[in-house]
């Protein structure tokens, strides 16, 4: 097919939107019009995985899974010696997530294949649409663990041994799901990895832009913190004699917030989990467990934030006579994506006439780890008020269609080496 005809090819925005609406049934939060709770390897995730496998097989793709449950749906190319061009993201969501984070990228990959199938086009490279297990890290820490195993950042055993709050391991949840495969994660090469995702922030919408050409992802560090004091009777223990773990944890929370504000426009800090024990209204807590998420575009910035956190812990221990442990859980350094993949994305965006800018991602994505083993790049579309990890997360059909068309045209260009 001539480059012109390929350049004129477009996805079916209507079919993509229909698939987004159809799969929103899996994990829909009752009483909300868009909220999603599709925790990794839950019944809802298993259901959407089965839907995805059937939809891929319906257009002639062969589907395999690896030993951490990642799904690889492959369409052959004309040159079987070439590694596949991957289009990946994730089907799992946060507990109060939306219907576009992750799944937009997976279904846009399916739509790209459906479009090639309808047009009778065979690419040089095989095309592989990937659903990475446990991108969110909401059930099993860390986030992006399956793409991390694929890239060699984590061992398979370490990942499968991670437990959720009920003590269930990822390996047990995977065995129960029926999606434990034979292939060793990372067992095959990727020629490139493209990921379409909602921005999950306010920049594109605020600037009235249609596409983000994502140059990389900022650094992320996760910690578990335990604050131990002494449980005591609410009615008989004088305040000056208490070693109240919740009071100390609350002071620490204020310090973490100040650290997030220390480098405006760059530093971010979040406490997502904060649990006091024993959790009785007339017993002062003896223990508080919390999580800390620090983010910054540069490593020195992250180091400064971590040093400030450690100083705050030292000071509170001395002042309030409590014991505070800080356990690093995950460290994801800032990553830059591949120039050739990014130029294919930018060229496709220009050719399609969409307004755009280059930008760094505040959120982590599986592309962080695929970038370690394959040329990788990402495409953003705006989302309403930049809201995500929230049941109000929303985009328009046109935004989904624009992102998927950039994905299609960038992959076709990259396949032909048009931007090399
Ligand atoms: O944590 C993140 O940024 C991603 O949503 N997993
Ligand atoms: Mn995501
Ligand atoms: Mn997410």
Coordinates of C-alpha atoms and ligand atoms in Angstrom, one line a residue:
X1 CA 0.0 0.0 0.0
X2 CA 1.3 3.4 -0.9
X3 CA 2.6 5.7 2.0
X4 CA -0.1 8.1 0.9
X5 CA -2.9 5.6 1.4
X6 CA -1.3 4.5 4.7
X7 CA -1.2 8.1 5.7
X8 CA -4.9 8.5 5.0
X9 CA -5.8 5.5 7.2
X10 CA -7.9 6.3 10.3
X11 CA -9.2 4.3 13.2
X12 CA -12.9 4.0 13.9
X13 CA -13.6 6.4 16.7
X14 CA -17.1 5.0 17.1
X15 CA -15.9 1.4 17.5
X16 CA -13.1 2.4 20.0
X17 CA -15.7 4.4 22.0
X18 CA -18.1 1.4 22.0
X19 CA -15.3 -0.8 23.3
X20 CA -14.5 1.7 26.1
X21 CA -18.2 1.8 27.1
X22 CA -18.6 -2.0 26.8
X23 CA -15.6 -2.8 29.0
X24 CA -16.7 -0.2 31.6
X25 CA -19.2 -2.8 32.8
X26 CA -16.3 -4.7 34.4
X27 CA -15.7 -3.1 37.7
X28 CA -18.3 -0.3 37.4
X29 CA -18.9 1.2 40.9
X30 CA -22.6 1.0 41.7
X31 CA -24.3 4.4 42.1
X32 CA -21.7 6.3 40.1
X33 CA -22.0 7.0 36.4
X34 CA -18.3 6.4 35.5
X35 CA -16.5 5.1 38.6
X36 CA -14.4 2.0 38.2
X37 CA -12.9 -0.5 40.7
X38 CA -11.1 -3.2 38.7
X39 CA -8.3 -4.1 41.1
X40 CA -5.6 -6.3 39.5
X41 CA -6.5 -10.0 39.3
X42 CA -9.9 -9.4 40.9
X43 CA -13.0 -11.0 39.4
X44 CA -13.6 -7.7 37.6
X45 CA -10.1 -7.7 36.1
X46 CA -10.4 -11.4 35.2
X47 CA -13.6 -10.6 33.3
X48 CA -12.1 -7.7 31.3
X49 CA -9.1 -9.8 30.5
X50 CA -11.3 -12.5 29.1
X51 CA -13.2 -9.9 27.1
X52 CA -9.9 -8.6 25.7
X53 CA -8.5 -12.0 24.8
X54 CA -11.8 -12.9 22.9
X55 CA -11.7 -9.5 21.1
X56 CA -8.1 -10.0 20.0
X57 CA -8.7 -13.6 18.8
X58 CA -11.8 -12.4 16.9
X59 CA -9.4 -10.4 14.6
X60 CA -7.0 -13.3 14.2
X61 CA -4.5 -12.4 16.8
X62 CA -2.7 -15.1 18.8
X63 CA -2.7 -14.6 22.5
X64 CA -0.2 -15.7 25.1
X65 CA 0.4 -14.9 28.7
X66 CA 3.7 -14.9 30.7
X67 CA 4.5 -16.1 34.3
X68 CA 3.2 -12.8 35.8
X69 CA 0.0 -12.8 33.9
X70 CA 0.9 -10.2 31.3
X71 CA -1.2 -10.7 28.1
X72 CA 0.5 -10.5 24.7
X73 CA -1.9 -10.4 21.7
X74 CA 0.1 -10.7 18.5
X75 CA -0.7 -10.0 14.8
X76 CA 1.9 -11.4 12.4
X77 CA 4.0 -9.0 10.2
X78 CA 5.3 -9.7 6.7
X79 CA 8.9 -10.2 8.1
X80 CA 8.8 -12.8 10.8
X81 CA 12.4 -12.1 11.7
X82 CA 11.5 -8.7 13.1
X83 CA 10.6 -8.2 16.8
X84 CA 7.1 -6.9 17.3
X85 CA 6.2 -3.3 17.7
X86 CA 4.3 -3.3 21.0
X87 CA 1.3 -1.2 22.0
X88 CA 0.9 -1.6 25.8
X89 CA -0.8 -0.3 28.9
X90 CA -3.0 -1.8 31.6
X91 CA -6.5 -2.9 32.3
X92 CA -6.4 -2.7 36.1
X93 CA -7.6 0.4 37.9
X94 CA -7.4 2.2 41.3
X95 CA -10.1 1.4 43.9
X96 CA -11.9 4.6 43.0
X97 CA -10.6 4.9 39.5
X98 CA -12.0 6.0 36.1
X99 CA -12.9 4.3 32.8
X100 CA -9.9 5.5 30.8
X101 CA -6.6 5.3 32.9
X102 CA -4.8 2.4 31.3
X103 CA -7.6 0.7 29.3
X104 CA -7.6 3.5 26.7
X105 CA -4.1 2.5 25.6
X106 CA -4.9 -1.2 25.5
X107 CA -8.2 -0.7 23.5
X108 CA -6.5 1.8 21.2
X109 CA -4.0 -1.0 20.4
X110 CA -6.9 -3.4 19.7
X111 CA -8.6 -0.7 17.5
X112 CA -5.3 -0.2 15.6
X113 CA -5.3 -3.9 14.8
X114 CA -9.0 -4.0 13.9
X115 CA -8.3 -1.1 11.5
X116 CA -5.4 -2.9 9.8
X117 CA -7.5 -6.0 9.6
X118 CA -10.4 -4.2 7.9
X119 CA -8.0 -2.5 5.5
X120 CA -6.2 -5.8 4.7
X121 CA -2.9 -4.1 5.6
X122 CA 0.1 -6.2 6.9
X123 CA 2.9 -4.3 8.6
X124 CA 6.5 -5.4 8.3
X125 CA 6.9 -5.9 12.1
X126 CA 4.5 -8.1 14.0
X127 CA 2.1 -5.9 16.1
X128 CA 1.7 -6.9 19.8
X129 CA -1.0 -5.4 22.0
X130 CA 0.0 -5.9 25.7
X131 CA -1.9 -5.7 29.0
X132 CA 0.7 -5.4 31.7
X133 CA -0.3 -7.0 35.0
X134 CA -0.6 -4.8 38.2
X135 CA 0.4 -1.4 36.7
X136 CA -1.5 0.5 39.5
X137 CA 0.3 -1.0 42.5
X138 CA -3.0 -0.4 44.5
X139 CA -3.2 -4.1 45.5
X140 CA 0.4 -5.2 45.2
X141 CA 3.4 -2.9 45.6
X142 CA 5.2 -1.7 43.7
X143 CA 3.4 -0.3 40.7
X144 CA 4.3 -1.4 37.2
X145 CA 5.7 -4.6 38.7
X146 CA 5.0 -6.8 35.6
X147 CA 6.7 -4.5 33.1
X148 CA 9.4 -4.1 35.8
X149 CA 10.0 -7.9 35.8
X150 CA 9.9 -7.9 32.0
X151 CA 12.7 -5.3 32.0
X152 CA 14.7 -7.1 34.7
X153 CA 14.1 -4.5 37.5
X154 CA 12.5 -7.0 39.8
X155 CA 12.9 -10.8 39.9
X156 CA 9.8 -12.9 39.1
X157 CA 10.0 -14.5 42.6
X158 CA 10.1 -11.1 44.3
X159 CA 7.0 -9.9 42.4
X160 CA 5.0 -13.1 42.9
X161 CA 5.7 -13.0 46.6
X162 CA 4.2 -9.5 47.1
X163 CA 1.1 -9.6 49.3
X164 CA -2.0 -7.6 49.5
X165 CA -3.6 -6.3 52.7
X166 CA -5.3 -9.7 53.2
X167 CA -2.0 -11.5 53.0
X168 CA -2.8 -13.0 49.5
X169 CA 0.3 -13.1 47.3
X170 CA 0.4 -11.9 43.7
X171 CA 1.3 -15.5 42.8
X172 CA -1.8 -16.9 44.5
X173 CA -4.1 -14.3 43.0
X174 CA -2.5 -15.1 39.6
X175 CA -3.0 -18.8 40.0
X176 CA -6.7 -18.2 40.9
X177 CA -7.2 -16.0 37.9
X178 CA -6.2 -18.6 35.3
X179 CA -3.9 -16.1 33.6
X180 CA -0.6 -17.6 34.8
X181 CA 1.3 -18.3 31.6
X182 CA 4.4 -20.3 30.6
X183 CA 6.6 -17.6 29.1
X184 CA 9.3 -16.1 31.3
X185 CA 8.6 -12.3 31.5
X186 CA 11.1 -10.6 29.1
X187 CA 11.4 -13.8 27.2
X188 CA 11.0 -12.0 23.8
X189 CA 12.3 -8.8 22.4
X190 CA 10.2 -5.7 21.5
X191 CA 11.2 -3.6 18.5
X192 CA 9.5 -0.6 20.2
X193 CA 6.8 0.1 22.8
X194 CA 4.1 2.8 22.2
X195 CA 1.7 3.8 24.9
X196 CA -1.4 6.0 24.6
X197 CA -2.6 7.3 28.0
X198 CA -4.7 10.1 29.4
X199 CA -2.5 12.9 30.8
X200 CA -4.0 12.6 34.3
X201 CA -3.0 16.2 34.9
X202 CA -4.3 19.7 33.9
X203 CA -1.6 20.9 31.4
X204 CA -3.1 20.0 28.0
X205 CA -6.6 21.1 28.9
X206 CA -5.3 24.4 30.4
X207 CA -3.3 25.1 27.3
X208 CA -6.1 24.1 24.9
X209 CA -3.9 21.4 23.3
X210 CA -5.0 18.1 21.8
X211 CA -2.0 15.9 22.1
X212 CA 1.0 15.5 24.5
X213 CA 4.2 14.1 23.1
X214 CA 5.6 12.5 26.3
X215 CA 9.4 12.9 26.5
X216 CA 9.7 10.9 29.8
X217 CA 8.5 10.3 33.3
X218 CA 9.5 11.9 36.6
X219 CA 11.2 10.0 39.4
X220 CA 9.1 8.2 42.1
X221 CA 10.0 6.9 45.5
X222 CA 7.6 4.9 47.8
X223 CA 8.1 4.2 51.5
X224 CA 6.2 2.4 54.3
X225 CA 6.4 4.1 57.6
X226 CA 5.5 2.7 61.0
X227 CA 5.1 5.0 64.1
X228 CA 5.2 3.2 67.4
X229 CA 4.3 4.8 70.8
X230 CA 2.3 3.4 73.6
X231 CA -1.4 2.7 73.7
X232 CA -3.0 4.2 76.8
X233 CA -6.4 4.9 78.4
X234 CA -8.1 7.9 77.0
X235 CA -9.5 8.9 80.4
X236 CA -6.7 8.3 82.8
X237 CA -3.4 9.1 81.0
X238 CA -2.3 12.7 81.4
X239 CA -1.4 14.3 78.1
X240 CA 2.2 15.0 79.1
X241 CA 2.8 11.4 79.9
X242 CA 1.5 10.0 76.6
X243 CA 3.6 8.6 73.7
X244 CA 0.7 9.0 71.2
X245 CA 1.6 7.4 67.9
X246 CA -1.2 9.2 66.1
X247 CA -0.1 12.6 67.3
X248 CA 3.4 11.9 66.1
X249 CA 2.2 10.5 62.8
X250 CA 0.0 13.7 62.3
X251 CA 3.1 15.9 62.9
X252 CA 5.0 13.7 60.3
X253 CA 2.1 14.1 57.9
X254 CA 2.5 17.9 58.1
X255 CA 6.3 17.5 57.5
X256 CA 5.7 15.3 54.4
X257 CA 3.3 17.9 53.1
X258 CA 5.9 20.7 53.6
X259 CA 8.4 18.5 51.7
X260 CA 6.0 18.3 48.8
X261 CA 5.8 22.1 48.7
X262 CA 9.6 22.6 49.1
X263 CA 10.3 22.9 45.4
X264 CA 7.2 24.4 43.8
X265 CA 6.4 23.1 40.3
X266 CA 8.7 20.1 40.8
X267 CA 8.3 18.3 44.2
X268 CA 5.2 16.3 45.1
X269 CA 4.4 14.3 48.2
X270 CA 1.4 12.1 49.1
X271 CA 0.3 10.0 52.0
X272 CA -2.2 7.6 50.6
X273 CA -2.6 5.2 53.5
X274 CA -2.8 6.2 57.2
X275 CA -4.0 3.6 59.7
X276 CA -4.1 3.9 63.5
X277 CA -4.1 0.9 65.7
X278 CA -5.9 -0.5 67.7
X279 CA -8.6 1.8 66.3
X280 CA -10.7 2.2 69.5
X281 CA -12.1 5.6 70.3
X282 CA -11.1 5.4 74.0
X283 CA -7.6 4.1 73.5
X284 CA -4.8 6.5 72.4
X285 CA -3.1 4.7 69.4
X286 CA 0.1 2.9 70.0
X287 CA 0.9 2.4 66.4
X288 CA 0.2 4.1 63.0
X289 CA 1.1 2.7 59.6
X290 CA 1.3 5.1 56.7
X291 CA 2.7 5.2 53.1
X292 CA 4.7 8.1 51.6
X293 CA 4.9 8.7 47.8
X294 CA 7.6 11.3 46.8
X295 CA 8.0 12.6 43.2
X296 CA 10.4 14.9 41.4
X297 CA 11.7 15.3 37.8
X298 CA 15.4 15.0 38.9
X299 CA 17.3 12.6 41.2
X300 CA 19.0 15.4 43.3
X301 CA 15.5 16.7 44.0
X302 CA 14.3 13.3 45.2
X303 CA 17.5 12.9 47.3
X304 CA 16.8 16.3 49.0
X305 CA 13.2 15.3 49.7
X306 CA 14.3 12.0 51.2
X307 CA 16.9 13.7 53.4
X308 CA 14.3 16.1 54.7
X309 CA 12.0 13.2 55.5
X310 CA 14.7 11.4 57.4
X311 CA 15.5 14.6 59.4
X312 CA 11.9 15.1 60.2
X313 CA 11.7 11.5 61.5
X314 CA 14.8 11.9 63.7
X315 CA 13.4 15.1 65.2
X316 CA 10.0 13.7 66.0
X317 CA 11.4 10.6 67.6
X318 CA 13.5 12.7 70.0
X319 CA 10.7 15.2 70.8
X320 CA 7.8 12.8 71.2
X321 CA 9.6 9.6 72.5
X322 CA 8.2 7.4 69.7
X323 CA 10.0 5.0 67.4
X324 CA 9.5 5.6 63.6
X325 CA 10.7 3.2 61.0
X326 CA 11.1 4.3 57.3
X327 CA 11.1 1.3 54.9
X328 CA 11.9 2.1 51.2
X329 CA 9.5 0.1 49.0
X330 CA 10.2 1.3 45.5
X331 CA 12.5 3.7 43.6
X332 CA 11.8 4.6 40.0
X333 CA 14.4 7.1 38.6
X334 CA 13.3 9.7 36.0
X335 CA 13.4 8.2 32.5
X336 CA 13.8 9.8 29.1
X337 CA 12.0 8.2 26.1
X338 CA 13.5 7.2 22.7
X339 CA 14.1 10.1 20.2
X340 CA 13.1 8.0 17.2
X341 CA 9.8 6.9 18.7
X342 CA 9.1 10.4 19.8
X343 CA 9.8 11.8 16.4
X344 CA 7.4 9.3 14.9
X345 CA 4.7 10.4 17.4
X346 CA 5.4 14.1 16.7
X347 CA 5.4 13.7 12.9
X348 CA 2.1 11.8 13.0
X349 CA 0.6 14.5 15.3
X350 CA 1.7 17.3 12.9
X351 CA 0.5 15.4 9.8
X352 CA -2.9 14.9 11.5
X353 CA -3.0 18.6 12.3
X354 CA -3.5 18.2 16.1
X355 CA -2.2 21.0 18.4
X356 CA 0.4 19.5 20.7
X357 CA 3.4 20.0 23.0
X358 CA 6.2 18.0 24.5
X359 CA 5.9 17.2 28.1
X360 CA 7.1 15.0 31.0
X361 CA 4.7 12.6 32.7
X362 CA 3.9 13.1 36.4
X363 CA 2.4 9.6 36.6
X364 CA 4.3 6.4 36.3
X365 CA 3.5 4.1 33.4
X366 CA 4.7 0.7 32.2
X367 CA 6.6 2.6 29.5
X368 CA 9.0 3.5 32.4
X369 CA 10.3 0.0 32.3
X370 CA 9.8 -1.0 28.7
X371 CA 12.2 2.0 28.0
X372 CA 14.9 0.0 29.6
X373 CA 14.7 -2.8 27.0
X374 CA 13.1 -1.2 23.9
X375 CA 12.7 2.2 22.2
X376 CA 9.7 3.6 23.9
X377 CA 7.5 6.6 23.7
X378 CA 4.1 7.8 25.0
X379 CA 1.1 9.8 23.7
X380 CA -1.2 11.8 26.0
X381 CA -4.7 13.1 25.5
X382 CA -6.2 15.6 27.9
X383 CA -8.7 14.5 30.5
X384 CA -11.4 16.7 32.1
X385 CA -9.9 19.1 34.6
X386 CA -6.9 16.8 34.7
X387 CA -8.8 14.6 37.1
X388 CA -7.7 10.9 37.4
X389 CA -7.5 8.2 40.1
X390 CA -11.0 9.5 40.8
X391 CA -14.5 8.3 39.7
X392 CA -15.0 11.6 37.8
X393 CA -12.2 10.8 35.4
X394 CA -13.5 11.7 31.9
X395 CA -12.5 12.3 28.3
X396 CA -14.5 12.9 25.1
X397 CA -14.9 10.4 22.2
X398 CA -13.0 12.9 20.0
X399 CA -10.0 12.9 22.4
X400 CA -9.9 9.1 22.4
X401 CA -10.1 9.1 18.6
X402 CA -7.4 11.7 18.1
X403 CA -5.0 9.8 20.4
X404 CA -5.7 6.5 18.7
X405 CA -5.1 8.1 15.3
X406 CA -1.7 9.5 16.4
X407 CA -0.9 6.0 17.7
X408 CA -1.9 4.4 14.4
X409 CA 0.0 6.8 12.2
X410 CA 3.1 6.8 14.4
X411 CA 3.3 3.0 14.5
X412 CA 2.8 2.8 10.7
X413 CA 5.6 5.3 10.2
X414 CA 7.9 3.6 12.7
X415 CA 7.1 0.2 11.0
X416 CA 8.3 1.6 7.7
X417 CA 11.3 3.4 9.2
X418 CA 9.7 6.6 7.9
X419 CA 11.3 8.6 10.6
X420 CA 14.6 6.9 11.0
Ligands
LIG1 O1 1.5 5.8 40.5 C1 1.4 6.1 39.3 O2 1.8 7.2 38.9 C2 0.7 5.2 38.3 O3 -0.6 5.6 38.3 N1 0.8 3.8 38.7
LIG2 MN1 -2.2 4.3 34.1
LIG3 MN1 -3.2 5.0 37.3

